[in-house]
Coordinates of C-alpha atoms in Angstrom, one line a residue:
X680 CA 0.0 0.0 0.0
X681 CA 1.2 3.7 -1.0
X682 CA 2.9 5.6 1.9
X683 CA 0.1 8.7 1.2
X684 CA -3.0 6.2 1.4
X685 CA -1.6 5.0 4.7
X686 CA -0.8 8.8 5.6
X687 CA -4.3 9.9 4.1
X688 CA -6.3 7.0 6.3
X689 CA -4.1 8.0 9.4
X690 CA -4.9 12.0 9.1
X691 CA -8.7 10.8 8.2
X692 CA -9.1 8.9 11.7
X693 CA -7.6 11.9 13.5
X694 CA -9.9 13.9 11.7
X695 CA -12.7 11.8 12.4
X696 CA -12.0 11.1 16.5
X697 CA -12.0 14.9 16.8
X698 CA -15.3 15.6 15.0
X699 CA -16.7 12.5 17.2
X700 CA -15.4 14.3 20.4
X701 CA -16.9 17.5 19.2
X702 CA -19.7 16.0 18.5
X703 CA -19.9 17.4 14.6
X704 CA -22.0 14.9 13.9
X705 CA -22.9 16.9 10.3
X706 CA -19.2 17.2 9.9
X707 CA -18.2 13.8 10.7
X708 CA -20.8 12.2 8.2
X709 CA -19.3 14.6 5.7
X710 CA -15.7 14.3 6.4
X711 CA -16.3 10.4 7.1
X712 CA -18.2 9.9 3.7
X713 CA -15.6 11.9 1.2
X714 CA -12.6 10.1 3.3
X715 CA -14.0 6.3 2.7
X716 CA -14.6 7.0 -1.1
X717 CA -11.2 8.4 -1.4
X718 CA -9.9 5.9 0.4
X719 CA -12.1 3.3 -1.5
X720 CA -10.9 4.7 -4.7
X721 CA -7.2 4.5 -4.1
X722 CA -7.2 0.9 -2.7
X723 CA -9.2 -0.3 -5.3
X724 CA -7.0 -0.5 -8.1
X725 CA -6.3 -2.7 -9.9
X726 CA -7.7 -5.9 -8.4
X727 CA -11.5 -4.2 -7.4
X728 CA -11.4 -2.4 -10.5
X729 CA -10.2 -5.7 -12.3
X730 CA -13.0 -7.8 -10.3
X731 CA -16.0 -5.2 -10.8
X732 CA -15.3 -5.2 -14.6
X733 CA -14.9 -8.9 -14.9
X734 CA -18.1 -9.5 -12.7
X735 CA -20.2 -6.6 -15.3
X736 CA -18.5 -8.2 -18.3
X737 CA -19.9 -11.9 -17.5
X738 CA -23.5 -10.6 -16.5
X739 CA -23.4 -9.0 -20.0
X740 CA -22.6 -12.3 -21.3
X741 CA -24.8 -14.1 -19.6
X742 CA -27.7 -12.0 -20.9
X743 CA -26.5 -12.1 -24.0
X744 CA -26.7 -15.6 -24.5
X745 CA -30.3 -15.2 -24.7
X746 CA -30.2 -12.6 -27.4
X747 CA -27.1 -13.4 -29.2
X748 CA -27.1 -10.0 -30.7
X749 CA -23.6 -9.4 -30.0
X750 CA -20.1 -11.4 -29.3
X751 CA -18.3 -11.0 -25.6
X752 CA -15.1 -11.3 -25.6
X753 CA -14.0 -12.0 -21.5
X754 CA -10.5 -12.2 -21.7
X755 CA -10.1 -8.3 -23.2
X756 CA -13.7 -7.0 -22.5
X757 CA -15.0 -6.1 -25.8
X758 CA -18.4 -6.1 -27.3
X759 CA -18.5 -7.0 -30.6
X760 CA -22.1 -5.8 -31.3
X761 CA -23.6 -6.7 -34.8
X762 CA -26.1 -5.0 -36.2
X763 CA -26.9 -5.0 -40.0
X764 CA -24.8 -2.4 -41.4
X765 CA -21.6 -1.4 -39.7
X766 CA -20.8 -3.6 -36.1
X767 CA -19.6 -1.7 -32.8
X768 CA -16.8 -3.0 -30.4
X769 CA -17.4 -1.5 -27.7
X770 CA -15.1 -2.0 -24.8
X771 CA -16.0 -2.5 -20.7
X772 CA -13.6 -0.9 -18.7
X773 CA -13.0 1.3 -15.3
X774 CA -15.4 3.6 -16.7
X775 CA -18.2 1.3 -17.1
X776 CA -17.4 -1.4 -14.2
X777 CA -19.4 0.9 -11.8
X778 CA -16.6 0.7 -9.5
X779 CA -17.3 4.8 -8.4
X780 CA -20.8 4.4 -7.7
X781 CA -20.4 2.0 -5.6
X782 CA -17.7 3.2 -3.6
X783 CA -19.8 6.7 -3.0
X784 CA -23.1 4.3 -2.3
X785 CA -21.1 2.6 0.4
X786 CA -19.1 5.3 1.5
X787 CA -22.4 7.3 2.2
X788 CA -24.5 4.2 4.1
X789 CA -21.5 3.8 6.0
X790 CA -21.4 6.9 7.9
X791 CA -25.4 7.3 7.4
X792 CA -26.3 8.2 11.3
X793 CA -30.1 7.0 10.9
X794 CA -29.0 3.0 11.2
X795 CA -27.9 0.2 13.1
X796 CA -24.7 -1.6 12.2
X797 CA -27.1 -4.1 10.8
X798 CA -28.9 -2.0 8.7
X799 CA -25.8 -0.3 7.4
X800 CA -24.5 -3.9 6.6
X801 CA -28.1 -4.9 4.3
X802 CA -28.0 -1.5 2.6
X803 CA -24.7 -1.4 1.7
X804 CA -24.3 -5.2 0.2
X805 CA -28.2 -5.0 -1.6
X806 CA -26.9 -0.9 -3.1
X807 CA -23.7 -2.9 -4.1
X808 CA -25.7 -5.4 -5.8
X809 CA -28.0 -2.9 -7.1
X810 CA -25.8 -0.9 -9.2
X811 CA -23.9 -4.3 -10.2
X812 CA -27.5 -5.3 -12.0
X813 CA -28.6 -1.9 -13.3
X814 CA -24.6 -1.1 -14.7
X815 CA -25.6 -4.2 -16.7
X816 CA -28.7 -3.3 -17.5
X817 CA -27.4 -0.5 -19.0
X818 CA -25.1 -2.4 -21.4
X819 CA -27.6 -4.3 -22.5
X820 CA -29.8 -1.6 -23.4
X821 CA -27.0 -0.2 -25.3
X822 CA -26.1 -3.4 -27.1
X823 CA -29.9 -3.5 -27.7
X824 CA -30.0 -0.1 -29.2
X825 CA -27.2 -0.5 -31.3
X826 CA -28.5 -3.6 -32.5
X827 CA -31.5 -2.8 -34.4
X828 CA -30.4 1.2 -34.7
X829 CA -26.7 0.8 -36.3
X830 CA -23.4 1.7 -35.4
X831 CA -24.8 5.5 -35.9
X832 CA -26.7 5.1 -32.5
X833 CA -23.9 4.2 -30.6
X834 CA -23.2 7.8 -29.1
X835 CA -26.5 8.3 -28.2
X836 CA -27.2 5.2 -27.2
X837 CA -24.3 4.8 -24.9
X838 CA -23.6 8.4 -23.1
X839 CA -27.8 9.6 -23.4
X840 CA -30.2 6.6 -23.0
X841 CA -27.7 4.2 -20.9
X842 CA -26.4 7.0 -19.0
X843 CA -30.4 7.9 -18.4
X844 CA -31.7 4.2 -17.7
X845 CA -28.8 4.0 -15.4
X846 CA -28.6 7.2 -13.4
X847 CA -32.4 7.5 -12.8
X848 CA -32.3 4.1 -11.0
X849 CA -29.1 5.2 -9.0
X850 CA -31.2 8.0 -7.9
X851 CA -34.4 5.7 -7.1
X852 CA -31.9 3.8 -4.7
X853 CA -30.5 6.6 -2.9
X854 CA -34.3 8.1 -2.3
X855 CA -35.5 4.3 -0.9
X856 CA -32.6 3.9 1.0
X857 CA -31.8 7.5 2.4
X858 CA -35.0 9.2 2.2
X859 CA -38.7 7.0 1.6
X860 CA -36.6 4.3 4.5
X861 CA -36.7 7.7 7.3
X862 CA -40.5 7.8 6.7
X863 CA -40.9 3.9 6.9
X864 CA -37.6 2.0 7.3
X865 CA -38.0 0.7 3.3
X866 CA -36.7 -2.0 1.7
X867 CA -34.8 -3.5 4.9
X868 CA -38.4 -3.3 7.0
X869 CA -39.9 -5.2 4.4
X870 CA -36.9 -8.1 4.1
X871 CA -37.1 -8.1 8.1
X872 CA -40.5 -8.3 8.2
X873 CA -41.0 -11.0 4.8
X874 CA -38.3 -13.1 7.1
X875 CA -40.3 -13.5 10.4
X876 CA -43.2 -14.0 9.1
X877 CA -41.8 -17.2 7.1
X878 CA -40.7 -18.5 10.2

């Protein structure tokens, strides 16, 4: 590990027993929340990085299967997609692994001062889960798109309508999970409550 990540996570910790003394609790969700992403960030490359894209590029695949409308190459994680007229390779990497998302998801529930440890633990596994199905969601729709559209549609299909499908459901998770659950506890009331009553 870098000598500045360990400095950086040493200086965050000071940072975050003062604010806790203090009690800043404002200030310690913010300062606790930007330090774990950054933190997050740094010690994810390249194995989370590598792992996130690998785990996007085989649900792609898998979903593809059923289609067959384009040609997944794991090893190097290109898309081939074919269409009628001119293919698209389009290529899954850092960008589109979903790895930043997540990291700011988790960061956030983290340091969220509204739960229990347990509660922090569900939310932060089913977000991470979450954005793992909607990121590929989103590729699909693009592969879809480009498809029965051309390689013309790849722009906007790509950086408009998956960006769209993508970023509206990211925001759908953080109102269930950090406002709708405040007014009645949300998704983790209802998997509490689904579990008891099956026993």
């Amino acid at each position: 590990m870098n000598i500045y990540i360990l400095l950086g996570i040493v200086v965050w910790l000071y940072m975050l027993s003062v604010l806790k003394r203090a009690q800043l609790s404002a200030f310690f969700f913010i300062v606790g929340s930007a330090g774990l992403f950054f933190i997050l960030m740094a010690i994810s490359r390249p194995y989370w990085v590598w792992f996130f894209t690998h785990a996007v590029i085989h649900g792609v695949d898998l979903l593809n299967k059923i289609t067959g409308w384009a040609t997944v190459m794991l090893k190097t994680g290109l898309v081939y997609i074919t269409n009628g007229h001119n293919p698209v390779i389009m290529s899954i990497d850092y960008e589109c692994s979903g790895i930043i998302e997540t990291c700011a998801f988790v960061s956030l529930v983290v340091f969220f001062p509204m739960y229990e440890r347990k509660e922090k633990v569900f939310y932060a596994v089913f977000g991470m889960l979450f954005i793992y199905f909607i990121n590929v969601l989103r590729l699909i729709v693009v592969i879809t798109i480009v498809h029965f559209m051309g390689g013309q549609s790849f722009f906007l299909a790509h950086s408009v309508i998956g960006r769209l499908v993508f970023y509206v459901l990211v925001i759908a998770l953080y109102y269930n999970v950090f406002t709708y659950s405040q007014l009645a506890r949300g998704i983790y009331r209802k998997f509490i409550d689904r579990r008891s009553s099956k026993e």
